[in-house]
Amino acid sequence: MNAIKNRRSIRKYKKRRIPENDLKAVIEAARLAPSGANRQFWKMIVVQDEERKKELVPLCNNQKFIEDCSAFIAGIDDPSQKWYRVDIAIAMDHLTLAAYSKGLGTCWIGAFDREKLAEYLGVPKGQVITVCMTLGYPDEAPETRTRKPADELFYWERYGVKQ
Ligand SMILES: Cc1cc2nc3c(=O)[nH]c(=O)nc-3n(C[C@H](O)[C@H](O)[C@H](O)COP(=O)(O)O)c2cc1C
């Protein structure tokens, strides 16, 4: 609950490499995520090279902070699979919470050029990039973003029934 309550999207990072053990722990959290029928069809590409992170910026709607993150992770999906998008989202969310526990900030990246980024990362034809993540040491402490109240989100027993 601590990680869930205190995680924020981080868009300003200190330039620092993530110790290998911490990065391994974070991706391990993604590996352990559940998936439909336990098929685990997704892949992730981890980019840490400084030059390559710079080159990602124009492919991701010029989101400049991407070049300052320690690692950029692209979530690759097989759209022929029934639970594509769902499985990778679960794995990525596991990753955000594990990152928090290691003092790392994350930001989901959904704004990118699907075709150009896939080509840049060498993603085979037929596979797609669903969503990406930045990972790094926070250099900001953003305010909490509000969420809708529970009675707008949850119904009880039947659609529309509020408590
Ligand atoms: C699927 C998805 C795509 C997103 N894409 C971007 C993005 O491209 N750039 C960005 O700065 N934030 C992006 N975000 C972050 C959201 O704006 C952020 O999670 C939301 O405003 C709530 O703020 P919080 O994460 O600090 O609680 C994305 C979030 C999700 C879940």
mmCIF file with all atom_site columns, N, CA, C and O and ligand atoms in Angstrom, residues 7-9 11 63 65 107-111 131 145 147, ligand 1:
data_model
loop_
_atom_site.group_PDB
_atom_site.id
_atom_site.type_symbol
_atom_site.label_atom_id
_atom_site.label_alt_id
_atom_site.label_comp_id
_atom_site.label_asym_id
_atom_site.label_entity_id
_atom_site.label_seq_id
_atom_site.pdbx_PDB_ins_code
_atom_site.Cartn_x
_atom_site.Cartn_y
_atom_site.Cartn_z
_atom_site.occupancy
_atom_site.B_iso_or_equiv
_atom_site.pdbx_formal_charge
_atom_site.auth_seq_id
_atom_site.auth_comp_id
_atom_site.auth_asym_id
_atom_site.auth_atom_id
_atom_site.pdbx_PDB_model_num
ATOM   1  N N   . ARG A 1 7   ? 3.611   6.241  -5.058  1.00 0.00 ? 7   ARG A N   1
ATOM   2  C CA  . ARG A 1 7   ? 4.197   6.320  -6.407  1.00 0.00 ? 7   ARG A CA  1
ATOM   3  C C   . ARG A 1 7   ? 3.617   7.515  -7.160  1.00 0.00 ? 7   ARG A C   1
ATOM   4  O O   . ARG A 1 7   ? 2.450   7.827  -7.048  1.00 0.00 ? 7   ARG A O   1
ATOM   5  N N   . ARG A 1 8   ? 4.475   8.217  -7.885  1.00 0.00 ? 8   ARG A N   1
ATOM   6  C CA  . ARG A 1 8   ? 4.025   9.303  -8.770  1.00 0.00 ? 8   ARG A CA  1
ATOM   7  C C   . ARG A 1 8   ? 4.707   9.105  -10.113 1.00 0.00 ? 8   ARG A C   1
ATOM   8  O O   . ARG A 1 8   ? 5.810   8.563  -10.154 1.00 0.00 ? 8   ARG A O   1
ATOM   9  N N   . SER A 1 9   ? 4.115   9.663  -11.149 1.00 0.00 ? 9   SER A N   1
ATOM   10 C CA  . SER A 1 9   ? 4.840   9.699  -12.421 1.00 0.00 ? 9   SER A CA  1
ATOM   11 C C   . SER A 1 9   ? 6.001   10.666 -12.275 1.00 0.00 ? 9   SER A C   1
ATOM   12 O O   . SER A 1 9   ? 5.800   11.830 -11.887 1.00 0.00 ? 9   SER A O   1
ATOM   13 N N   . ARG A 1 11  ? 8.992   12.749 -14.051 1.00 0.00 ? 11  ARG A N   1
ATOM   14 C CA  . ARG A 1 11  ? 9.387   13.259 -15.371 1.00 0.00 ? 11  ARG A CA  1
ATOM   15 C C   . ARG A 1 11  ? 10.651  14.089 -15.289 1.00 0.00 ? 11  ARG A C   1
ATOM   16 O O   . ARG A 1 11  ? 10.974  14.837 -16.219 1.00 0.00 ? 11  ARG A O   1
ATOM   17 N N   . GLN A 1 63  ? 9.314   13.948 -25.844 1.00 0.00 ? 63  GLN A N   1
ATOM   18 C CA  . GLN A 1 63  ? 9.285   13.999 -24.375 1.00 0.00 ? 63  GLN A CA  1
ATOM   19 C C   . GLN A 1 63  ? 10.744  13.953 -23.892 1.00 0.00 ? 63  GLN A C   1
ATOM   20 O O   . GLN A 1 63  ? 11.356  12.896 -23.785 1.00 0.00 ? 63  GLN A O   1
ATOM   21 N N   . PHE A 1 65  ? 12.376  14.380 -21.187 1.00 0.00 ? 65  PHE A N   1
ATOM   22 C CA  . PHE A 1 65  ? 12.883  13.729 -19.971 1.00 0.00 ? 65  PHE A CA  1
ATOM   23 C C   . PHE A 1 65  ? 13.344  12.284 -20.235 1.00 0.00 ? 65  PHE A C   1
ATOM   24 O O   . PHE A 1 65  ? 14.094  11.717 -19.445 1.00 0.00 ? 65  PHE A O   1
ATOM   25 N N   . CYS A 1 107 ? 7.751   6.485  -15.226 1.00 0.00 ? 107 CYS A N   1
ATOM   26 C CA  . CYS A 1 107 ? 6.634   7.162  -15.905 1.00 0.00 ? 107 CYS A CA  1
ATOM   27 C C   . CYS A 1 107 ? 6.221   6.295  -17.091 1.00 0.00 ? 107 CYS A C   1
ATOM   28 O O   . CYS A 1 107 ? 7.057   5.895  -17.913 1.00 0.00 ? 107 CYS A O   1
ATOM   29 N N   . TRP A 1 108 ? 4.958   5.989  -17.148 1.00 0.00 ? 108 TRP A N   1
ATOM   30 C CA  . TRP A 1 108 ? 4.414   5.262  -18.294 1.00 0.00 ? 108 TRP A CA  1
ATOM   31 C C   . TRP A 1 108 ? 4.564   6.162  -19.520 1.00 0.00 ? 108 TRP A C   1
ATOM   32 O O   . TRP A 1 108 ? 4.328   7.374  -19.434 1.00 0.00 ? 108 TRP A O   1
ATOM   33 N N   . ILE A 1 109 ? 4.906   5.571  -20.639 1.00 0.00 ? 109 ILE A N   1
ATOM   34 C CA  . ILE A 1 109 ? 5.008   6.333  -21.884 1.00 0.00 ? 109 ILE A CA  1
ATOM   35 C C   . ILE A 1 109 ? 4.084   5.682  -22.917 1.00 0.00 ? 109 ILE A C   1
ATOM   36 O O   . ILE A 1 109 ? 4.356   4.580  -23.418 1.00 0.00 ? 109 ILE A O   1
ATOM   37 N N   . GLY A 1 110 ? 2.986   6.394  -23.179 1.00 0.00 ? 110 GLY A N   1
ATOM   38 C CA  . GLY A 1 110 ? 2.040   5.899  -24.185 1.00 0.00 ? 110 GLY A CA  1
ATOM   39 C C   . GLY A 1 110 ? 2.078   6.737  -25.444 1.00 0.00 ? 110 GLY A C   1
ATOM   40 O O   . GLY A 1 110 ? 1.537   6.343  -26.478 1.00 0.00 ? 110 GLY A O   1
ATOM   41 N N   . ALA A 1 111 ? 2.722   7.909  -25.339 1.00 0.00 ? 111 ALA A N   1
ATOM   42 C CA  . ALA A 1 111 ? 2.787   8.801  -26.497 1.00 0.00 ? 111 ALA A CA  1
ATOM   43 C C   . ALA A 1 111 ? 4.083   8.546  -27.259 1.00 0.00 ? 111 ALA A C   1
ATOM   44 O O   . ALA A 1 111 ? 5.156   8.995  -26.855 1.00 0.00 ? 111 ALA A O   1
ATOM   45 N N   . VAL A 1 131 ? 3.163   -0.238 -24.798 1.00 0.00 ? 131 VAL A N   1
ATOM   46 C CA  . VAL A 1 131 ? 3.396   0.863  -23.870 1.00 0.00 ? 131 VAL A CA  1
ATOM   47 C C   . VAL A 1 131 ? 4.858   0.796  -23.420 1.00 0.00 ? 131 VAL A C   1
ATOM   48 O O   . VAL A 1 131 ? 5.497   -0.266 -23.511 1.00 0.00 ? 131 VAL A O   1
ATOM   49 N N   . ARG A 1 145 ? -1.709  13.259 -7.812  1.00 0.00 ? 145 ARG A N   1
ATOM   50 C CA  . ARG A 1 145 ? -2.815  13.524 -8.737  1.00 0.00 ? 145 ARG A CA  1
ATOM   51 C C   . ARG A 1 145 ? -4.081  12.961 -8.105  1.00 0.00 ? 145 ARG A C   1
ATOM   52 O O   . ARG A 1 145 ? -4.055  11.903 -7.495  1.00 0.00 ? 145 ARG A O   1
ATOM   53 N N   . ARG A 1 147 ? -7.778  11.235 -7.732  1.00 0.00 ? 147 ARG A N   1
ATOM   54 C CA  . ARG A 1 147 ? -8.461  10.105 -8.352  1.00 0.00 ? 147 ARG A CA  1
ATOM   55 C C   . ARG A 1 147 ? -9.952  10.290 -8.126  1.00 0.00 ? 147 ARG A C   1
ATOM   56 O O   . ARG A 1 147 ? -10.378 10.974 -7.182  1.00 0.00 ? 147 ARG A O   1
HETATM 57 C C1  . LIG B 2 .   ? -1.160  3.963  -20.462 1.00 0.00 ? 1   LIG B C1  1
HETATM 58 C C2  . LIG B 2 .   ? -0.500  5.229  -19.945 1.00 0.00 ? 1   LIG B C2  1
HETATM 59 C C3  . LIG B 2 .   ? 0.188   6.049  -20.827 1.00 0.00 ? 1   LIG B C3  1
HETATM 60 C C4  . LIG B 2 .   ? 0.839   7.205  -20.361 1.00 0.00 ? 1   LIG B C4  1
HETATM 61 N N1  . LIG B 2 .   ? 1.608   7.953  -21.232 1.00 0.00 ? 1   LIG B N1  1
HETATM 62 C C5  . LIG B 2 .   ? 2.312   9.008  -20.759 1.00 0.00 ? 1   LIG B C5  1
HETATM 63 C C6  . LIG B 2 .   ? 3.220   9.713  -21.604 1.00 0.00 ? 1   LIG B C6  1
HETATM 64 O O1  . LIG B 2 .   ? 3.418   9.403  -22.778 1.00 0.00 ? 1   LIG B O1  1
HETATM 65 N N2  . LIG B 2 .   ? 3.897   10.766 -21.055 1.00 0.00 ? 1   LIG B N2  1
HETATM 66 C C7  . LIG B 2 .   ? 3.761   11.138 -19.755 1.00 0.00 ? 1   LIG B C7  1
HETATM 67 O O2  . LIG B 2 .   ? 4.419   12.097 -19.333 1.00 0.00 ? 1   LIG B O2  1
HETATM 68 N N3  . LIG B 2 .   ? 2.904   10.476 -18.908 1.00 0.00 ? 1   LIG B N3  1
HETATM 69 C C8  . LIG B 2 .   ? 2.198   9.418  -19.371 1.00 0.00 ? 1   LIG B C8  1
HETATM 70 N N4  . LIG B 2 .   ? 1.377   8.691  -18.528 1.00 0.00 ? 1   LIG B N4  1
HETATM 71 C C9  . LIG B 2 .   ? 1.312   9.060  -17.094 1.00 0.00 ? 1   LIG B C9  1
HETATM 72 C C10 . LIG B 2 .   ? -0.064  9.591  -16.672 1.00 0.00 ? 1   LIG B C10 1
HETATM 73 O O3  . LIG B 2 .   ? -0.220  10.889 -17.165 1.00 0.00 ? 1   LIG B O3  1
HETATM 74 C C11 . LIG B 2 .   ? -0.123  9.551  -15.125 1.00 0.00 ? 1   LIG B C11 1
HETATM 75 O O4  . LIG B 2 .   ? -0.003  8.212  -14.681 1.00 0.00 ? 1   LIG B O4  1
HETATM 76 C C12 . LIG B 2 .   ? -1.427  10.131 -14.591 1.00 0.00 ? 1   LIG B C12 1
HETATM 77 O O5  . LIG B 2 .   ? -1.518  11.511 -14.923 1.00 0.00 ? 1   LIG B O5  1
HETATM 78 C C13 . LIG B 2 .   ? -1.563  9.983  -13.075 1.00 0.00 ? 1   LIG B C13 1
HETATM 79 O O6  . LIG B 2 .   ? -0.451  10.570 -12.411 1.00 0.00 ? 1   LIG B O6  1
HETATM 80 P P1  . LIG B 2 .   ? 0.452   9.705  -11.424 1.00 0.00 ? 1   LIG B P1  1
HETATM 81 O O7  . LIG B 2 .   ? 1.072   8.583  -12.226 1.00 0.00 ? 1   LIG B O7  1
HETATM 82 O O8  . LIG B 2 .   ? 1.521   10.661 -10.909 1.00 0.00 ? 1   LIG B O8  1
HETATM 83 O O9  . LIG B 2 .   ? -0.424  9.186  -10.332 1.00 0.00 ? 1   LIG B O9  1
HETATM 84 C C14 . LIG B 2 .   ? 0.741   7.553  -18.982 1.00 0.00 ? 1   LIG B C14 1
HETATM 85 C C15 . LIG B 2 .   ? 0.049   6.705  -18.108 1.00 0.00 ? 1   LIG B C15 1
HETATM 86 C C16 . LIG B 2 .   ? -0.528  5.537  -18.555 1.00 0.00 ? 1   LIG B C16 1
HETATM 87 C C17 . LIG B 2 .   ? -1.181  4.603  -17.570 1.00 0.00 ? 1   LIG B C17 1
#
